[in-house]
mmCIF file of C-alpha atoms in Angstrom:
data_model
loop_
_atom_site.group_PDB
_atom_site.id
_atom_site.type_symbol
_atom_site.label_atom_id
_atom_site.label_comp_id
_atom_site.label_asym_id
_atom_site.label_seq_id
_atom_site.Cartn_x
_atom_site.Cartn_y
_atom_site.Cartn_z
ATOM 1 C CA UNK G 1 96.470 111.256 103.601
ATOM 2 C CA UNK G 2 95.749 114.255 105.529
ATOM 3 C CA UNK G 3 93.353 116.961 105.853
ATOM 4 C CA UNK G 4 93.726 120.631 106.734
ATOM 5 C CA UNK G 5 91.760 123.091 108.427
ATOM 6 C CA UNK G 6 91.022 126.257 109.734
ATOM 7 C CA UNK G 7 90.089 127.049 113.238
ATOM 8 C CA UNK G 8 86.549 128.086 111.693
ATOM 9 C CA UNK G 9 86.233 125.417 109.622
ATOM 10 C CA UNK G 10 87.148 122.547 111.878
ATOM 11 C CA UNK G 11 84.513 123.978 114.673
ATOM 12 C CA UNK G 12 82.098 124.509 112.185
ATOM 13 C CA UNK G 13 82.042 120.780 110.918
ATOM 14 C CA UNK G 14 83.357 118.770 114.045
ATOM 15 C CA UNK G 15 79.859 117.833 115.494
ATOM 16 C CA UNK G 16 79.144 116.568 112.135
ATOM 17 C CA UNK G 17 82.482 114.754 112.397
ATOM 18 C CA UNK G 18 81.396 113.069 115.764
ATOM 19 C CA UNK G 19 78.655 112.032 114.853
ATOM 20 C CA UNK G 20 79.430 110.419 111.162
ATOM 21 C CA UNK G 21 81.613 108.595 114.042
ATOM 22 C CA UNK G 22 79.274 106.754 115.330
ATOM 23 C CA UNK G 23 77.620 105.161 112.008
ATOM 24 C CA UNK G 24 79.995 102.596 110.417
ATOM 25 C CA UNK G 25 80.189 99.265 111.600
ATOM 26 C CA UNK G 26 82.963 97.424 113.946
ATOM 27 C CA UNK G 27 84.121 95.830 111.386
ATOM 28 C CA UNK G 28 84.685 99.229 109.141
ATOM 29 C CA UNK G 29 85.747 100.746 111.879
ATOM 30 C CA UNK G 30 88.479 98.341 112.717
ATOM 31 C CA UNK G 31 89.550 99.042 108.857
ATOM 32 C CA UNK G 32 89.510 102.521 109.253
ATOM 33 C CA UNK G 33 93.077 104.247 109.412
ATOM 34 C CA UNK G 34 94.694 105.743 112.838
ATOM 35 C CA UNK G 35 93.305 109.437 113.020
ATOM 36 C CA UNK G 36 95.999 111.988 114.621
ATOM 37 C CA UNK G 37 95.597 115.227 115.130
ATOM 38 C CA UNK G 38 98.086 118.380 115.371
ATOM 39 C CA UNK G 39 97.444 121.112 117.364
ATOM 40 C CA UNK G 40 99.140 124.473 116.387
ATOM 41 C CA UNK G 41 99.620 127.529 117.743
ATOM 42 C CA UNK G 42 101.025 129.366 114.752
ATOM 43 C CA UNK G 43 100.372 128.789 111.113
ATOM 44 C CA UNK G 44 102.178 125.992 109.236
ATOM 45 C CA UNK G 45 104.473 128.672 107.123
ATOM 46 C CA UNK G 46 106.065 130.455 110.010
ATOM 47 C CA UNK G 47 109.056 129.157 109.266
ATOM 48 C CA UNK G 48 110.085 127.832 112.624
ATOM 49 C CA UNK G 49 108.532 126.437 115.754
ATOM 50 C CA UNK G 50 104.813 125.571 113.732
ATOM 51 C CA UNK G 51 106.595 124.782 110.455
ATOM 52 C CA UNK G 52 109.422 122.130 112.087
ATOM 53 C CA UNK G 53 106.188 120.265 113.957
ATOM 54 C CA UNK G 54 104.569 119.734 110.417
ATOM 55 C CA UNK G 55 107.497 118.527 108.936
ATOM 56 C CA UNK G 56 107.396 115.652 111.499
ATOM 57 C CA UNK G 57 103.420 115.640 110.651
ATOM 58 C CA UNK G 58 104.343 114.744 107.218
ATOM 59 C CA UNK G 59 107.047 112.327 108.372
ATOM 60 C CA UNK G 60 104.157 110.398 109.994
ATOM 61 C CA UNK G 61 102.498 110.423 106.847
ATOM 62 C CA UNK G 62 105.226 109.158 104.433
ATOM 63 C CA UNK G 63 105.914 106.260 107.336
ATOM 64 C CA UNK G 64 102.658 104.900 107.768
ATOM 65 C CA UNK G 65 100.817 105.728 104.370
ATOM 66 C CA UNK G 66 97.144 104.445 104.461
ATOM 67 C CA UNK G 67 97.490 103.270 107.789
ATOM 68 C CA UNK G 68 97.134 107.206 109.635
ATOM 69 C CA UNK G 69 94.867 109.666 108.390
ATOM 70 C CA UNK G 70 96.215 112.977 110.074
ATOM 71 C CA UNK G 71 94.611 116.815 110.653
ATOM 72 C CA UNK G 72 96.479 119.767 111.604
ATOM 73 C CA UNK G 73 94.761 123.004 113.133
ATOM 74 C CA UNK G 74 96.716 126.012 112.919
ATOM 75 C CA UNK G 75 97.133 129.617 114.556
ATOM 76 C CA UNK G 76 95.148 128.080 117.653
ATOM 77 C CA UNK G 77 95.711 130.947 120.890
ATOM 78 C CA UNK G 78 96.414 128.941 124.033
ATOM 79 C CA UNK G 79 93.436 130.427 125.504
ATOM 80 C CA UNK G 80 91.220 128.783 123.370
ATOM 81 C CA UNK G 81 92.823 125.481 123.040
ATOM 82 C CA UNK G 82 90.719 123.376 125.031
ATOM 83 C CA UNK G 83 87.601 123.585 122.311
ATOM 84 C CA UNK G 84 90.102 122.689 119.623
ATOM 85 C CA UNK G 85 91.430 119.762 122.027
ATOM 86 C CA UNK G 86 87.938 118.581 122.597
ATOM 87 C CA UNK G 87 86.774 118.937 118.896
ATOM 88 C CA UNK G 88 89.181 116.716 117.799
ATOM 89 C CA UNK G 89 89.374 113.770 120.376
ATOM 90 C CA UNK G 90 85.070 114.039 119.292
ATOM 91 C CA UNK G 91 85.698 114.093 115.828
ATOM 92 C CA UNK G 92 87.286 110.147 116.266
ATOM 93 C CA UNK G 93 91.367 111.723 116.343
ATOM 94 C CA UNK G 94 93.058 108.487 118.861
ATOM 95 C CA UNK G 95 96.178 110.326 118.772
ATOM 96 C CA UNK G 96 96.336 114.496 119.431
ATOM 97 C CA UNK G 97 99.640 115.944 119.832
ATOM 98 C CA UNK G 98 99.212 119.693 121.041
ATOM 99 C CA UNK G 99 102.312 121.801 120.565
ATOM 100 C CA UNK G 100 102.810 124.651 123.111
ATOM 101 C CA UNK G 101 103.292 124.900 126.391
ATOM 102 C CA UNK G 102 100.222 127.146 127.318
ATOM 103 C CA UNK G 103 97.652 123.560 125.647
ATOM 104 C CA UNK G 104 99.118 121.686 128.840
ATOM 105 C CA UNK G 105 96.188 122.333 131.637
ATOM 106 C CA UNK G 106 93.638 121.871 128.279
ATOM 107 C CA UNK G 107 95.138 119.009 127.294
ATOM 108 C CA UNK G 108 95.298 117.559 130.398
ATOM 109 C CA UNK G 109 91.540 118.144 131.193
ATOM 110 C CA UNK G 110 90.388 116.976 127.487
ATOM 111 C CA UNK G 111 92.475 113.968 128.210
ATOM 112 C CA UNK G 112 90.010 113.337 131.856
ATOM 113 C CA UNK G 113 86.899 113.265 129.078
ATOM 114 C CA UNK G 114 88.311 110.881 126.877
ATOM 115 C CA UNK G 115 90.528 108.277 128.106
ATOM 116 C CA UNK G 116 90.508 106.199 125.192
ATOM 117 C CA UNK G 117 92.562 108.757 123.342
ATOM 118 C CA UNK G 118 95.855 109.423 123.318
ATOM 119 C CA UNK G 119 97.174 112.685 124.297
ATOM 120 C CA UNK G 120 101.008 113.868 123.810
ATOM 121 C CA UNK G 121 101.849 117.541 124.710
ATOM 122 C CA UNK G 122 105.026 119.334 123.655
ATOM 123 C CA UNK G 123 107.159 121.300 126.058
ATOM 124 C CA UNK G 124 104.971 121.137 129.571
ATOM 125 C CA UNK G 125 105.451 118.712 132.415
ATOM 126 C CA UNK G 126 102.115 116.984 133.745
ATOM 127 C CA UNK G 127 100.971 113.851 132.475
ATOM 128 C CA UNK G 128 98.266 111.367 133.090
ATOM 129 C CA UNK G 129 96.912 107.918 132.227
ATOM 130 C CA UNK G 130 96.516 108.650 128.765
ATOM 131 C CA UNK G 131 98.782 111.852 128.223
ATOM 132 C CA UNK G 132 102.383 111.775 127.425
ATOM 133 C CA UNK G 133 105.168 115.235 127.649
ATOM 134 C CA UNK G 134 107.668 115.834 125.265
ATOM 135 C CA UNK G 135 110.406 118.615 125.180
ATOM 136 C CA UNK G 136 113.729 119.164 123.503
ATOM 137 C CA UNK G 137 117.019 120.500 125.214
ATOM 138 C CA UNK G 138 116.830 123.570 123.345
ATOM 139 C CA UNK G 139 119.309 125.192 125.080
ATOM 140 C CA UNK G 140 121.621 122.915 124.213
ATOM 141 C CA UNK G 141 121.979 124.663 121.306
ATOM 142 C CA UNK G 142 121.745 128.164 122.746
ATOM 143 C CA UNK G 143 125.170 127.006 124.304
ATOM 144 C CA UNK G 144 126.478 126.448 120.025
ATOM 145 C CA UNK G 145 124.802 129.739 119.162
ATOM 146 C CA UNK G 146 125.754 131.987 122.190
ATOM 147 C CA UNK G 147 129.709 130.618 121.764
ATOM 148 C CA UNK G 148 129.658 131.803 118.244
ATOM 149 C CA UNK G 149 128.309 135.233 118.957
ATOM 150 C CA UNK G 150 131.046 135.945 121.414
ATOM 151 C CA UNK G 151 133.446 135.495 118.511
ATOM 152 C CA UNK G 152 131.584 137.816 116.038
ATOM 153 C CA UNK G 153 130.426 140.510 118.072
ATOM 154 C CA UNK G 154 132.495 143.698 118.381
ATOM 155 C CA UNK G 155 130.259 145.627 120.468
ATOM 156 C CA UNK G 156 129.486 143.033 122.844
ATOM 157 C CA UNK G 157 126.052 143.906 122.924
ATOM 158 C CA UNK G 158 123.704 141.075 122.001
ATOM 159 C CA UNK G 159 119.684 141.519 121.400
ATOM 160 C CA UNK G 160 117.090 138.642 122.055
ATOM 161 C CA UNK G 161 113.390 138.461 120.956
ATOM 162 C CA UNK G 162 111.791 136.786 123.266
ATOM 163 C CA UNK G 163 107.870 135.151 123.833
ATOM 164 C CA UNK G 164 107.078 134.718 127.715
ATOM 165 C CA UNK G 165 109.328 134.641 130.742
ATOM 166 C CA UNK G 166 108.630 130.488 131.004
ATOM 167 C CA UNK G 167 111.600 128.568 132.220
ATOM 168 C CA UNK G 168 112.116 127.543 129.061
ATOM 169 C CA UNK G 169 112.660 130.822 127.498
ATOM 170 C CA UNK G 170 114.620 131.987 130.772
ATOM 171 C CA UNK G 171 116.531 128.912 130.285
ATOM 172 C CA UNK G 172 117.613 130.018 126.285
ATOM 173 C CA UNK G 173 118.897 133.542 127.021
ATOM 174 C CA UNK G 174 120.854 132.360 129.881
ATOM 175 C CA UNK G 175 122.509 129.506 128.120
ATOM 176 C CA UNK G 176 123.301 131.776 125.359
ATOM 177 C CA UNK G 177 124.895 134.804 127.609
ATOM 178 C CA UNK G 178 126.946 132.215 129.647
ATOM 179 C CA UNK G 179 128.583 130.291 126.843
ATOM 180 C CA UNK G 180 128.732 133.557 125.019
ATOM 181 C CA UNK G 181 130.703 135.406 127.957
ATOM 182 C CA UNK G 182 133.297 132.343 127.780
ATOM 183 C CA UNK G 183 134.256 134.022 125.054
ATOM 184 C CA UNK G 184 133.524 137.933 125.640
ATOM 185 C CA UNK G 185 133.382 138.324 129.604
ATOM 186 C CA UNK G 186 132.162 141.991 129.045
ATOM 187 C CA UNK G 187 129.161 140.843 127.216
ATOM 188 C CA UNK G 188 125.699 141.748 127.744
ATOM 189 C CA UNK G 189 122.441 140.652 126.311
ATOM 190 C CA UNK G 190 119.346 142.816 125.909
ATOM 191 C CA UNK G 191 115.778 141.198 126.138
ATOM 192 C CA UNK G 192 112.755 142.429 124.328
ATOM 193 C CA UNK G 193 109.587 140.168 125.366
ATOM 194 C CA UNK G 194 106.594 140.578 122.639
ATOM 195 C CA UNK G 195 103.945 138.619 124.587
ATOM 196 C CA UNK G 196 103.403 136.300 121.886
ATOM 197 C CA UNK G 197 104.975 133.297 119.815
ATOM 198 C CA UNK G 198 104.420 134.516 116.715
ATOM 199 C CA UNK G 199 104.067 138.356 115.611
ATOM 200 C CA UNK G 200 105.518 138.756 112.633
ATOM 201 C CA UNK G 201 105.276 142.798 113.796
ATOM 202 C CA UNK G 202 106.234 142.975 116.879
ATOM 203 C CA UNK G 203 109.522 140.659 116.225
ATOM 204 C CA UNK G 204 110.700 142.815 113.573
ATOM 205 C CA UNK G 205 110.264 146.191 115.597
ATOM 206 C CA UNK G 206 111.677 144.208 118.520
ATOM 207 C CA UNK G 207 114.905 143.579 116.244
ATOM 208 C CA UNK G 208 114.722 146.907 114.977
ATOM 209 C CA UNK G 209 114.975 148.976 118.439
ATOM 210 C CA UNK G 210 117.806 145.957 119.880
ATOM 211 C CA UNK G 211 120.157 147.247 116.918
ATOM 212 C CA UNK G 212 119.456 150.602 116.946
ATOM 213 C CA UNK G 213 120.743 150.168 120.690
ATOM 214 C CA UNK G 214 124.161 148.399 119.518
ATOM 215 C CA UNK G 215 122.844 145.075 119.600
ATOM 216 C CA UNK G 216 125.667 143.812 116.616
ATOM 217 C CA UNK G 217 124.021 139.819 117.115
ATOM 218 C CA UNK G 218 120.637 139.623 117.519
ATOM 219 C CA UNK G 219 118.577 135.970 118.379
ATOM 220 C CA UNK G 220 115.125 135.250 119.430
ATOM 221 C CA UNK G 221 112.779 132.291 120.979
ATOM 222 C CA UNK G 222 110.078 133.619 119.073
ATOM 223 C CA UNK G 223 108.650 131.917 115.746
ATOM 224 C CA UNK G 224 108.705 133.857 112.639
ATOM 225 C CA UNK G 225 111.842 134.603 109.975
ATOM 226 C CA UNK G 226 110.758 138.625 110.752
ATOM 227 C CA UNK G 227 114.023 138.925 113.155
ATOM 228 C CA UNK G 228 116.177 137.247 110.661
ATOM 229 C CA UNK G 229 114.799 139.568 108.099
ATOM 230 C CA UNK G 230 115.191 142.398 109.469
ATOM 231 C CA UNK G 231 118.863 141.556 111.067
ATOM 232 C CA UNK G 232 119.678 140.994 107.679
ATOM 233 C CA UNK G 233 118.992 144.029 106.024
ATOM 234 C CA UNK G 234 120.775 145.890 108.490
ATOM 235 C CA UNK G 235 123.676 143.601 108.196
ATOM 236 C CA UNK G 236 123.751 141.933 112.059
ATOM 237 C CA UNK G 237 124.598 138.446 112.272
ATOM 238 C CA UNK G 238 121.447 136.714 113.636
ATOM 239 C CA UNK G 239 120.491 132.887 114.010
ATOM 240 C CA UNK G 240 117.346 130.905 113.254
ATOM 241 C CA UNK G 241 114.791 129.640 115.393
ATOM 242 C CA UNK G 242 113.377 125.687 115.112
ATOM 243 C CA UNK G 243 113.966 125.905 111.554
ATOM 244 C CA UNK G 244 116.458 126.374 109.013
ATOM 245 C CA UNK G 245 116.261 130.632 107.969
ATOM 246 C CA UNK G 246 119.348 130.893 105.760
ATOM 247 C CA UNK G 247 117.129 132.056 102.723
ATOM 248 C CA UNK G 248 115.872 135.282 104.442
ATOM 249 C CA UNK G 249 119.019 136.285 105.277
ATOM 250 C CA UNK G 250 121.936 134.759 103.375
ATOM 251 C CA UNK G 251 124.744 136.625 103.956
ATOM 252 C CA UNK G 252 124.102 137.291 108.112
ATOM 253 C CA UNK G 253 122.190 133.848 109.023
ATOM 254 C CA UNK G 254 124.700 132.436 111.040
ATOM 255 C CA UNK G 255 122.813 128.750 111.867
ATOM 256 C CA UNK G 256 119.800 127.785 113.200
ATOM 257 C CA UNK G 257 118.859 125.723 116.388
ATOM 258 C CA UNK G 258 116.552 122.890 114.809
ATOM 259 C CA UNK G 259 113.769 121.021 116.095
ATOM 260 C CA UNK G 260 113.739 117.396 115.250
ATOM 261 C CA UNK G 261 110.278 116.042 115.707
ATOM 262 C CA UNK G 262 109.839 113.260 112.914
ATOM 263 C CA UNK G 263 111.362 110.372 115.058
ATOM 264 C CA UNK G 264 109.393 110.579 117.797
ATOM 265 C CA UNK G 265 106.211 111.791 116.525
ATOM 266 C CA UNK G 266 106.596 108.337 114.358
ATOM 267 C CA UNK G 267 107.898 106.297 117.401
ATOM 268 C CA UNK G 268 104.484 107.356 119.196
ATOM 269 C CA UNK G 269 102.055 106.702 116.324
ATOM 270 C CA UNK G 270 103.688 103.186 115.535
ATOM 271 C CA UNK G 271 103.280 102.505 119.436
ATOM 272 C CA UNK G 272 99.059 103.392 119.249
ATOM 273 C CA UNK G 273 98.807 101.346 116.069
ATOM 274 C CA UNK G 274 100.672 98.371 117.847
ATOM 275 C CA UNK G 275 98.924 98.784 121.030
ATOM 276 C CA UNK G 276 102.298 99.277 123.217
ATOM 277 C CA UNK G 277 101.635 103.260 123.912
ATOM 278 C CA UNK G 278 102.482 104.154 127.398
ATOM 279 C CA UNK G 279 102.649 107.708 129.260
ATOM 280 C CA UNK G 280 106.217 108.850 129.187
ATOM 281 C CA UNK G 281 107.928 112.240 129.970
ATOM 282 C CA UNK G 282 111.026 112.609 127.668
ATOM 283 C CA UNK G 283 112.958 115.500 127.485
ATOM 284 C CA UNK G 284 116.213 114.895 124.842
ATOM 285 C CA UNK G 285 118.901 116.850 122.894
ATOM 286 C CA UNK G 286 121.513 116.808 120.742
ATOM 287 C CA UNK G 287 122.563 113.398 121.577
ATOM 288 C CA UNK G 288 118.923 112.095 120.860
ATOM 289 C CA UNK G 289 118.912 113.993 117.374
ATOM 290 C CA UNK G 290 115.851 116.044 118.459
ATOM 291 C CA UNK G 291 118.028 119.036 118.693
ATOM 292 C CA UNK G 292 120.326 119.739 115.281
ATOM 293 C CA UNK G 293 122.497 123.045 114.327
ATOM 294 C CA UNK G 294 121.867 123.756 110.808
ATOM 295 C CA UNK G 295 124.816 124.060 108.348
ATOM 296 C CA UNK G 296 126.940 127.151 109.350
ATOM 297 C CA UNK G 297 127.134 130.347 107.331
ATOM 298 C CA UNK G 298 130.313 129.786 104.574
ATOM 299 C CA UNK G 299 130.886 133.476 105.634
ATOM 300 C CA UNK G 300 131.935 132.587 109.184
ATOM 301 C CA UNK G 301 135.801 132.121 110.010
ATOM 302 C CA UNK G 302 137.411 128.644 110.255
ATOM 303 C CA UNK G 303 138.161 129.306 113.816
ATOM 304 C CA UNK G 304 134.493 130.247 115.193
ATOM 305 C CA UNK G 305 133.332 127.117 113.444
ATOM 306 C CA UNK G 306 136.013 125.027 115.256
ATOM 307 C CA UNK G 307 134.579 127.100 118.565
ATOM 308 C CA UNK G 308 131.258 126.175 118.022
ATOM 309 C CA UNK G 309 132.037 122.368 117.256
ATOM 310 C CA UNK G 310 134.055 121.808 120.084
ATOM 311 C CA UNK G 311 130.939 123.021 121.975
ATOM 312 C CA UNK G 312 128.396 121.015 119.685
ATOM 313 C CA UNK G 313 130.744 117.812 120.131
ATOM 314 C CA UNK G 314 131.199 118.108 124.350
ATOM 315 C CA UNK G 315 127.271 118.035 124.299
ATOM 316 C CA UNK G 316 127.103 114.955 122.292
ATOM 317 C CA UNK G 317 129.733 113.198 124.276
ATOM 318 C CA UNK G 318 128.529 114.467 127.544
ATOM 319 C CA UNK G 319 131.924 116.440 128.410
ATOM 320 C CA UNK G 320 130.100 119.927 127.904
ATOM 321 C CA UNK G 321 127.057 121.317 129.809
ATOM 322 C CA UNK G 322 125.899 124.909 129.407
ATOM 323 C CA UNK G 323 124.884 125.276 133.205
ATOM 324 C CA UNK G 324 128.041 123.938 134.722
ATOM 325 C CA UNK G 325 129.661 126.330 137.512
ATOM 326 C CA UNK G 326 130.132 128.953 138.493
ATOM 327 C CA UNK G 327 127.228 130.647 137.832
ATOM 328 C CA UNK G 328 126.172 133.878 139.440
ATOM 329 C CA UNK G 329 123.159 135.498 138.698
ATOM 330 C CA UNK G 330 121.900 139.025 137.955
ATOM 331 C CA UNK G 331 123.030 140.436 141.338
ATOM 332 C CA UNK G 332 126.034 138.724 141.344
ATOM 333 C CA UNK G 333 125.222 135.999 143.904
ATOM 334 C CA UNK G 334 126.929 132.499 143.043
ATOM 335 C CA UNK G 335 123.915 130.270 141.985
ATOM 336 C CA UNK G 336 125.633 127.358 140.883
ATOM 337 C CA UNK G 337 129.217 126.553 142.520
ATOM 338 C CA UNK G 338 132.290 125.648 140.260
ATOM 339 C CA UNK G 339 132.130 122.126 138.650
ATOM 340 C CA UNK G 340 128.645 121.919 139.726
ATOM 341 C CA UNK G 341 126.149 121.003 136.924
ATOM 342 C CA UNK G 342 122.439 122.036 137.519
ATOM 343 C CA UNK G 343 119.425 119.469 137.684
ATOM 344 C CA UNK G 344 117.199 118.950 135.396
ATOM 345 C CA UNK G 345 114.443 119.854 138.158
ATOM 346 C CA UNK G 346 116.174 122.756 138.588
ATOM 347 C CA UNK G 347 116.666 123.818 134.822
ATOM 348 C CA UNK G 348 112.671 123.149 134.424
ATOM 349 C CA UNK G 349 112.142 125.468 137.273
ATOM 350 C CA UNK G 350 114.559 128.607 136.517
ATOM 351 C CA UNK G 351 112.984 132.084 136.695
ATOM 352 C CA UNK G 352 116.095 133.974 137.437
ATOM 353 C CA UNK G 353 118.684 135.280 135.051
ATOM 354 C CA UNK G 354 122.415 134.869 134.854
ATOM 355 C CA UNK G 355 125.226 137.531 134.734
ATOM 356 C CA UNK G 356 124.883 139.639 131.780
ATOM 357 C CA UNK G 357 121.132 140.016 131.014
ATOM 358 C CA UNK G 358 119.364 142.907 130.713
ATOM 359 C CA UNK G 359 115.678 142.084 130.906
#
């Protein structure tokens, strides 16, 4: 079972919540199903980042049946997280995930109020007694994506949507220039930044002034399908974000980077209801399954496929990293020396931007 609400809503009720809490027994307690909570910062059809993090919401359902009761909040700004944090660790939740990076100082101060819940936060890096981080190698398959747009550009111009300059995001475009530019030295890549996750608006006149420029591939780490429309119509090849996007633009979708959440978020319920949860700080990839390419576009040629697999394949069997040397960044300056492959401390940390970007 689940339950759904809106921001409004769930405020409105959760001190009524809390408090019906606090009047069953021990014993009906103790009979009472796990309550988990989602915490999202876009709504649940966005198509991407929000949408692939209630698909593994629902995969917690199907596993565990009567045994988890979950609730979802959706469209939740980062700057108001904190009272949607609290609400639900008040409202008898044991288990919160929160799913962007800008919940991890909320979540970590909810967490200091109630340590008898569990706290899991997507994409961040500080944890606690009771608060676990989670993040996917995303640009694991910027590496896939940015190798096939070297083959299908002929302009060599490439456009990327982008959220906020977080490592993370930093991390994405230059993954995707430097396996691109393996392929087309001359490339470029042009970065809009919209100052937001998910504006459906802003994306699509972001995609709109990148082609109008030459951009002939355009990308984005930003969560709607308004890119991928709007690439389509104009007839650029353009590739989907957390989620499979193929239906908004058929013929020009090229594949999607997807987000994989099910087996973990089920791992970490089954571990409260058995009582073995401990804090942990994973960050996996492809050869996890938490990071997937979507089926590729029947309309690309045989060869870029075979380009992109090779790529997809040396990830999974460790032979292939996207920030191997030599690396130079924006000025030129060698970064990363040949046969040199970055840390994951220093991947986690990058503000600075390879060869090739245009930011």
């Amino acid at each position: 079972m689940f339950k759904t609400l809106s921001r409004r809503h769930f405020l409105a009720g959760s001190t009524a919540a809390a408090g019906a809490l606090g009047l069953g027994s021990r014993a009906a307690f103790a009979a009472d199903p796990l309550k988990v909570g989602f915490v999202y910062v876009g709504p649940i059809g966005d198509f991407g980042w929000t949408h692939g993090h209630d698909v593994g919401r629902k995969a917690v359902e199907k596993e565990f049946g009567d045994k988890v009761e979950t609730t979802y909040v959706e469209s939740v700004p980062e700057a108001d997280s904190e009272r949607v944090i609290r609400q639900l660790a008040a409202a008898g939740n044991k288990l919160i995930f929160t799913t962007s990076f800008g919940y991890m100082n909320p979540t970590i101060k909810v967490a200091k109020q109630f340590p008898d819940v569990k706290f899991e936060h997507a994409t961040g890096f500080k944890t606690a007694p009771n608060v676990s981080a989670y993040n996917a190698r995303f640009y694991e398959g910027r590496a896939v994506i940015g190798t096939i747009a070297g083959h299908l550009t002929e302009t060599g111009k490439f456009g990327y949507i982008a959220s906020f300059p977080i490592p993370e995001v930093v991390m994405g475009i230059n993954a995707f220039i430097l396996a691109a530019r393996k392929v087309r030295p001359d490339a470029e890549i042009s970065v809009v930044w919209v100052n937001s996750w998910f504006d459906p608006g802003k994306e699509a006149d972001a995609a709109k002034v990148l082609i109008d420029q030459g951009c002939d591939v355009i990308t984005q780490h930003t969560d709607s399908a308004a890119p991928i429309q709007t690439a389509g119509a104009r007839g650029v090849w353009c590739f989907g974000q957390a989620s499979d996007m193929s239906s908004f633009a058929p013929e020009h979708h090229a594949t999607a980077i997807l987000d994989v959440w099910a087996p973990y978020y089920i791992a970490r319920t089954a571990a409260v209801l058995d009582g073995t949860w401990q804090t942990t700080n994973v960050w996996q990839g492809m050869k996890e399954g938490m990071v997937e390419m979507s089926p590729y576009n029947e309309r690309l040629p045989a060869e870029v496929v075979e380009a992109a697999e090779k790529v997809r394949k040396g990830i999974l069997d460790g032979s292939h990293h996207a920030f191997t040397g030599p690396i130079n960044d924006q000025t030129g300056k060698e970064r990363v020396p040949a046969g040199v492959t970055m840390t994951d401390e220093a991947l986690l940390t990058m503000d600075w931007y390879v060869e090739g970007v245009t930011a």
